[in-house]
PDB file of C-alpha atoms in Angstrom:
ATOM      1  CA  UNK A   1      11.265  -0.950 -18.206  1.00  0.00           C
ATOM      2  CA  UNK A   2      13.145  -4.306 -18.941  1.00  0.00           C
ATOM      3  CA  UNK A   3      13.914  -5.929 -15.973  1.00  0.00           C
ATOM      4  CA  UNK A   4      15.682  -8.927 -18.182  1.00  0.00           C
ATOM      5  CA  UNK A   5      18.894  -8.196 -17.128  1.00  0.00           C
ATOM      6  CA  UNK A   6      18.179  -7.614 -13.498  1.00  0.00           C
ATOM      7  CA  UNK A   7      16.170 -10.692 -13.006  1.00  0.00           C
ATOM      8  CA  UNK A   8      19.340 -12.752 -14.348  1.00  0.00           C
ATOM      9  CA  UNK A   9      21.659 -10.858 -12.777  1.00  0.00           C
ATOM     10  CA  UNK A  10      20.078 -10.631  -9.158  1.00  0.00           C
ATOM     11  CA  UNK A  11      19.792 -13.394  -6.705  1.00  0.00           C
ATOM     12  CA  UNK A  12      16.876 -11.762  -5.897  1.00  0.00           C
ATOM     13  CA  UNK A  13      14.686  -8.843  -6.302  1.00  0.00           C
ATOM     14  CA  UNK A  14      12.318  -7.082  -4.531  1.00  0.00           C
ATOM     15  CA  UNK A  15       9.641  -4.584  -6.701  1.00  0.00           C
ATOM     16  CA  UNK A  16       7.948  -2.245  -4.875  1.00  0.00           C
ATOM     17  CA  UNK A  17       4.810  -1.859  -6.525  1.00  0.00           C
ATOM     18  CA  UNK A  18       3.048   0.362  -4.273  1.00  0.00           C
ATOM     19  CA  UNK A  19       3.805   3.769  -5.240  1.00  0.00           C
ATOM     20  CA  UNK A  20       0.652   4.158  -7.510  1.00  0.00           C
ATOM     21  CA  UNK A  21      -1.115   6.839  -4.653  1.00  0.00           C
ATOM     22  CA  UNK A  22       1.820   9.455  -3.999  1.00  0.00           C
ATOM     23  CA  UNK A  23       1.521  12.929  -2.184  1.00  0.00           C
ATOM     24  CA  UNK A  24       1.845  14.695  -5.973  1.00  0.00           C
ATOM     25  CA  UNK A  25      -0.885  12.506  -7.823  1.00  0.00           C
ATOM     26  CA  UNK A  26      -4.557  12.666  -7.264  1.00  0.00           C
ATOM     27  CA  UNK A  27      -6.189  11.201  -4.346  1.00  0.00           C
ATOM     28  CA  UNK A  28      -5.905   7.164  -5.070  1.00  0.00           C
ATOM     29  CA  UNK A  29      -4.919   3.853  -3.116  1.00  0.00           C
ATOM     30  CA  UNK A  30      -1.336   3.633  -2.903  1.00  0.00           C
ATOM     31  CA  UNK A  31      -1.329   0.279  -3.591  1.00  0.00           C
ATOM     32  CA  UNK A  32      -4.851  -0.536  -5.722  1.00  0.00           C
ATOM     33  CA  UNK A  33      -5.146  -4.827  -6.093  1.00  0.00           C
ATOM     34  CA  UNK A  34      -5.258  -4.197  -9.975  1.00  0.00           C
ATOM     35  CA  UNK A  35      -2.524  -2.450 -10.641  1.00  0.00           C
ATOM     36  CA  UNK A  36      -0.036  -4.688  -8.318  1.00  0.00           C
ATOM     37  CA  UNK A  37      -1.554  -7.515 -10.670  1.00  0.00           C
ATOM     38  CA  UNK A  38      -0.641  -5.509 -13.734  1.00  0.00           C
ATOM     39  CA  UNK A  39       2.255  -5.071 -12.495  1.00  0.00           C
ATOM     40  CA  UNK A  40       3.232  -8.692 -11.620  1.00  0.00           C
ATOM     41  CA  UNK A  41       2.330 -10.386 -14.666  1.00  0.00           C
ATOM     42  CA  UNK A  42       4.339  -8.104 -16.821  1.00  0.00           C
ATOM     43  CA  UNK A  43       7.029  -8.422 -14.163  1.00  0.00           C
ATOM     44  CA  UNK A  44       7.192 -12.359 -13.859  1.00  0.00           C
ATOM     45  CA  UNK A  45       7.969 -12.287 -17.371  1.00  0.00           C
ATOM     46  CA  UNK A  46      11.601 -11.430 -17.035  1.00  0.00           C
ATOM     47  CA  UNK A  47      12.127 -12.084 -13.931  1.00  0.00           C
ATOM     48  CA  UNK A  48      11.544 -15.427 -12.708  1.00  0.00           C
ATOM     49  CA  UNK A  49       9.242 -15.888  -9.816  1.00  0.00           C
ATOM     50  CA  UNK A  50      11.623 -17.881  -7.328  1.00  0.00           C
ATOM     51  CA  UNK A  51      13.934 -14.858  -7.323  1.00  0.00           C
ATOM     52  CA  UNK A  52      10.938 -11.982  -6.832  1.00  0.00           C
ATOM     53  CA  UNK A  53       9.298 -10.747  -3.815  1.00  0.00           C
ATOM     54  CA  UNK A  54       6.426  -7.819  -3.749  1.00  0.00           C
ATOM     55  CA  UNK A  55       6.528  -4.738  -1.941  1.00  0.00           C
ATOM     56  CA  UNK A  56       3.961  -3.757   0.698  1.00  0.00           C
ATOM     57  CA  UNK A  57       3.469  -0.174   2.307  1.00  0.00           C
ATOM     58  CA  UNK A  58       1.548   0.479   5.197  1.00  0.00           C
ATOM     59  CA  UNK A  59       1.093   3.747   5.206  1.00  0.00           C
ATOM     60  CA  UNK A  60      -1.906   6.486   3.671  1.00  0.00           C
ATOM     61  CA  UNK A  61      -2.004   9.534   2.175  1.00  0.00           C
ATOM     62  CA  UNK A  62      -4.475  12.796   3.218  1.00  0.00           C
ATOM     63  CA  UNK A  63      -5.899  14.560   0.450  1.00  0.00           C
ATOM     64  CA  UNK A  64      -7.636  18.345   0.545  1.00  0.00           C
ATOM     65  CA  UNK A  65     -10.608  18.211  -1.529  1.00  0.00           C
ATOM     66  CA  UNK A  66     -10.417  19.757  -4.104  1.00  0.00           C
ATOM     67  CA  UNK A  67      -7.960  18.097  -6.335  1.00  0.00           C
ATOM     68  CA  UNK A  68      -6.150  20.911  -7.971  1.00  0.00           C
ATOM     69  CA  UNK A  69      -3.691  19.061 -10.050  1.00  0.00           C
ATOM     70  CA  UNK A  70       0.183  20.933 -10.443  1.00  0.00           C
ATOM     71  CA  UNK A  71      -0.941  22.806  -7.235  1.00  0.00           C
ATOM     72  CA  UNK A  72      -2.598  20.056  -4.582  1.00  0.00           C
ATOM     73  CA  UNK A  73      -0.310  17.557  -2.343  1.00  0.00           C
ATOM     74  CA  UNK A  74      -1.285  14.693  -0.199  1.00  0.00           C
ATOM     75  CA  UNK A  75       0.648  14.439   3.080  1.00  0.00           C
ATOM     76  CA  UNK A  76       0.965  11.018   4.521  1.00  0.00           C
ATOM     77  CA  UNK A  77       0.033   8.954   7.620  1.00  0.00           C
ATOM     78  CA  UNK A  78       0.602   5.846   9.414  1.00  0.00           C
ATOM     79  CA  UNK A  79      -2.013   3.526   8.834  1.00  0.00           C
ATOM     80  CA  UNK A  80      -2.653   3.446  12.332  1.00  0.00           C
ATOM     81  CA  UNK A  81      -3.288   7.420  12.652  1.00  0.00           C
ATOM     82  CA  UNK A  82      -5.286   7.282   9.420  1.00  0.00           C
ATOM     83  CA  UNK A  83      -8.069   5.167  11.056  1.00  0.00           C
ATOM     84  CA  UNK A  84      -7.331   7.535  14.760  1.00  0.00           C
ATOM     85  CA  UNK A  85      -7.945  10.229  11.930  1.00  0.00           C
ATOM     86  CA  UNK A  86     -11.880   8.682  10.938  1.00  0.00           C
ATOM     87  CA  UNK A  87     -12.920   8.115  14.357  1.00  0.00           C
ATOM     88  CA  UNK A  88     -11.614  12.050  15.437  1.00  0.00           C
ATOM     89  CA  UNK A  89     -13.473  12.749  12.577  1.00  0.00           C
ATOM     90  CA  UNK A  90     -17.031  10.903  12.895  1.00  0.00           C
ATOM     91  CA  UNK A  91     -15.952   9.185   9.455  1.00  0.00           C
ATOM     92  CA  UNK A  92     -17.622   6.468   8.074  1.00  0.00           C
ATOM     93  CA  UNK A  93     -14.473   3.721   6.351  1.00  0.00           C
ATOM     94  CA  UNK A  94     -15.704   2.596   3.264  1.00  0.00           C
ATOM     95  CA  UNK A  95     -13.904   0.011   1.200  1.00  0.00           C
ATOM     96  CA  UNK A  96     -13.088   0.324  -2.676  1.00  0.00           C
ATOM     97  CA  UNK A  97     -13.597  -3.211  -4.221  1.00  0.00           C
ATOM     98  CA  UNK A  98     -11.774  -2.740  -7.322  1.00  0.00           C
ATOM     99  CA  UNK A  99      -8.703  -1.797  -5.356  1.00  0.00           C
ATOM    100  CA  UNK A 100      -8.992  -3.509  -2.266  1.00  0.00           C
ATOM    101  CA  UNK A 101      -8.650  -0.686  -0.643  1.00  0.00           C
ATOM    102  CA  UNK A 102     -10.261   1.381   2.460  1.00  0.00           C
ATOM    103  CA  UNK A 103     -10.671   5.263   2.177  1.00  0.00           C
ATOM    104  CA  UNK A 104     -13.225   7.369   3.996  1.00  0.00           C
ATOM    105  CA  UNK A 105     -13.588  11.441   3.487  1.00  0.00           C
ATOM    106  CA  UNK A 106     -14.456  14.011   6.490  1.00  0.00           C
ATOM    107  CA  UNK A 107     -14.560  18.166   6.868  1.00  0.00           C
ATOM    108  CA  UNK A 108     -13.013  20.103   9.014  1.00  0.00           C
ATOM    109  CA  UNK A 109     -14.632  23.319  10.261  1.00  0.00           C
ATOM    110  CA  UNK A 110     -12.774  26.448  10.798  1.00  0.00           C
ATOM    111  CA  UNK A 111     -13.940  29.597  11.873  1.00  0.00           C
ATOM    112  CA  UNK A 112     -15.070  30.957   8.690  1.00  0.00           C
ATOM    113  CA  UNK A 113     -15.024  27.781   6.139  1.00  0.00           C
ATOM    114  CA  UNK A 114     -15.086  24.237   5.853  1.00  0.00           C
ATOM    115  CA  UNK A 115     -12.105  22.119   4.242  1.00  0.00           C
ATOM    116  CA  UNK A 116     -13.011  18.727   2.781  1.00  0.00           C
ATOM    117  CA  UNK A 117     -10.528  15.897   2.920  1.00  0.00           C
ATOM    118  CA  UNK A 118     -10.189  12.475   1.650  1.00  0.00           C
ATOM    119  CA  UNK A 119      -7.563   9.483   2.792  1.00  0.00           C
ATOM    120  CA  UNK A 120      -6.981   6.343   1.373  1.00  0.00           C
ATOM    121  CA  UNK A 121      -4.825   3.650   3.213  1.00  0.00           C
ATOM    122  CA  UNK A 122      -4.362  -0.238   4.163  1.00  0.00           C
ATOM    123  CA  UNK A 123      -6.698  -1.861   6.430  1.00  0.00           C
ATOM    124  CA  UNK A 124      -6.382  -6.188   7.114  1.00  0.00           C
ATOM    125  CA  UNK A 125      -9.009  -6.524   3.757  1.00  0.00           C
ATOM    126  CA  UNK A 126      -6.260  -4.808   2.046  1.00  0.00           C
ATOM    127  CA  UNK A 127      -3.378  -6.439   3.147  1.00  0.00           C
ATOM    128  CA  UNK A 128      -4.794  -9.842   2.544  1.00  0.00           C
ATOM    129  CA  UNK A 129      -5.583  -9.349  -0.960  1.00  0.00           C
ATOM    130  CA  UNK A 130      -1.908  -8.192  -1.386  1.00  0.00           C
ATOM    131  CA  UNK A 131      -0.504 -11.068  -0.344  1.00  0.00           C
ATOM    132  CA  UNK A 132      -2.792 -13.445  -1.465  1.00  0.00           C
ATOM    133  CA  UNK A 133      -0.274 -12.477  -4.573  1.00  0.00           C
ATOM    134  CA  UNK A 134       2.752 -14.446  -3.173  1.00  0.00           C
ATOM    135  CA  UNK A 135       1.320 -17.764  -3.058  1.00  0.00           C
ATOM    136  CA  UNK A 136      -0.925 -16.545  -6.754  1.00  0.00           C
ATOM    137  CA  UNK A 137       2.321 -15.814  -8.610  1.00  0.00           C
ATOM    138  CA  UNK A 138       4.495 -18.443  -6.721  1.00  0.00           C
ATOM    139  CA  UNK A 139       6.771 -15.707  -5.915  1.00  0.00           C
ATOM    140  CA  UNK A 140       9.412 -15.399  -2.326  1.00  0.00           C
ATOM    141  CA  UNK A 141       7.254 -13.065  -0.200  1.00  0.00           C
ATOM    142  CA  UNK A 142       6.712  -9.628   0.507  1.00  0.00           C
ATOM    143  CA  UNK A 143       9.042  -6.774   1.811  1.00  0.00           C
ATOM    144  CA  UNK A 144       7.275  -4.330   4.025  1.00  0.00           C
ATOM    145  CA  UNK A 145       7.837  -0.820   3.991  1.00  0.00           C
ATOM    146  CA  UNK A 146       8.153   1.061   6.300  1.00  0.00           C
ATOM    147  CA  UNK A 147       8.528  -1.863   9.507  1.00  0.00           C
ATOM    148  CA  UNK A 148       9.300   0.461  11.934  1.00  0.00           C
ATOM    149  CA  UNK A 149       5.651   1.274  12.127  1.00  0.00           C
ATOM    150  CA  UNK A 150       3.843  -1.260  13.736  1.00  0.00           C
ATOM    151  CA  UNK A 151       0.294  -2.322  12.119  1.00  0.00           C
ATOM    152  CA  UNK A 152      -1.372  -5.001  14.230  1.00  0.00           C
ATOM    153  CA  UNK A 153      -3.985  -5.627  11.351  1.00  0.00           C
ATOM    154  CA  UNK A 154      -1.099  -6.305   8.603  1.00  0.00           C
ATOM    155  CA  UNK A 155       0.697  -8.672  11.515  1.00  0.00           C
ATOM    156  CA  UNK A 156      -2.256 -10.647  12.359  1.00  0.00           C
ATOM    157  CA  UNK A 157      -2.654 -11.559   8.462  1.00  0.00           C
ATOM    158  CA  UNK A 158       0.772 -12.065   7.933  1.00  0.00           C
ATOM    159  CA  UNK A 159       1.169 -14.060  10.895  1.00  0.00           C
ATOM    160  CA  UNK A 160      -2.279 -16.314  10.460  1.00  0.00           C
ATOM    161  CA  UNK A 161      -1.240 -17.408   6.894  1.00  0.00           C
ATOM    162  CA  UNK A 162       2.844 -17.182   6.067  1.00  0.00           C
ATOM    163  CA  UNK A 163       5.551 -18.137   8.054  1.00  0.00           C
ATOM    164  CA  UNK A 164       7.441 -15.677   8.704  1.00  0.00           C
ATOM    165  CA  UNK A 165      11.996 -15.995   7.608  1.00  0.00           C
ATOM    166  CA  UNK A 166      14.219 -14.321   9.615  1.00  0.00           C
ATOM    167  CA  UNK A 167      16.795 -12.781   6.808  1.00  0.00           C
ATOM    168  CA  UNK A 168      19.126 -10.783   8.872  1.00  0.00           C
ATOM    169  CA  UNK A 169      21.959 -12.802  10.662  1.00  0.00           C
ATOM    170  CA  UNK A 170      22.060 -11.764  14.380  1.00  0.00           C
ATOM    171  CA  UNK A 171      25.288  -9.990  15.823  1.00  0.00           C
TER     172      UNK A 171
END
């Protein structure tokens, strides 16, 4: 996509480059450190970095195990219930270097089977390699989706390193 005429057009733009790990796609980080890269440098080179801000989403996706692609769907989670969701579970959190990104798998035991699941979401590790990309790429921030769930982890990074603009007037 050419984002050209956008990026001269708009007084500013915000990407959201976190829809790599949808409900439809099999089981990945929905936001993998690699691929927001990828994305950024081909990005800042039509739109110029004082005008573009990153998206960040805080929330996971649940996988059944196994993948059956055209037929499997992930359902999604709050970041928060996703780690309510390992300890329930005995679950051991790993974290995926390559994508900065936690996951951790568990089974569920019915009556007469066992279902295997995997979930990938956003722990403080995860966040923090995000936006270490605002002050990499020079570019205006972040936009968070979805803020109406809060995420003490994503906060306390935010908080300890930016400084936070208030971009709505008040009424």
């Amino acid at each position: 996509m050419d984002y050209t005429v956008l990026g001269q057009a708009a007084d500013y733009l915000l990407i959201l480059s976190y829809a790599w790990g949808l409900t439809v796609g099999p089981p990945s980080p929905t936001t993998p450190t690699f691929m927001n890269q990828t994305f950024l440098d081909y990005a800042i080179t039509m739109i110029p970095y004082e005008k573009l801000f990153t998206g960040l989403s805080i929330i996971g996706y649940v996988w059944q195990r196994p993948y059956i692609f055209g037929i499997s769907t992930a359902n999604s989670l709050t970041t928060n219930a996703a780690i309510e969701l390992a300890v329930q579970n005995n679950a051991t959190i790993m974290f995926d270097n390559n994508s900065q990104a936690p996951y951790f798998e568990y089974t569920e035991h019915l009556s007469d089977s066992q279902v295997n699941y995997i979930v990938w979401f956003k722990d403080a590790r995860s966040i923090d390699a995000l936006m270490n990309f605002v002050p990499e790429y020079g570019i205006q921030g972040a936009g968070i989706w979805n803020i109406m769930t809060f995420f003490a982890q994503m906060w306390l990074v935010i908080n300890s390193q930016y400084e936070i603009a208030k971009v709505l007037p008040e009424y």
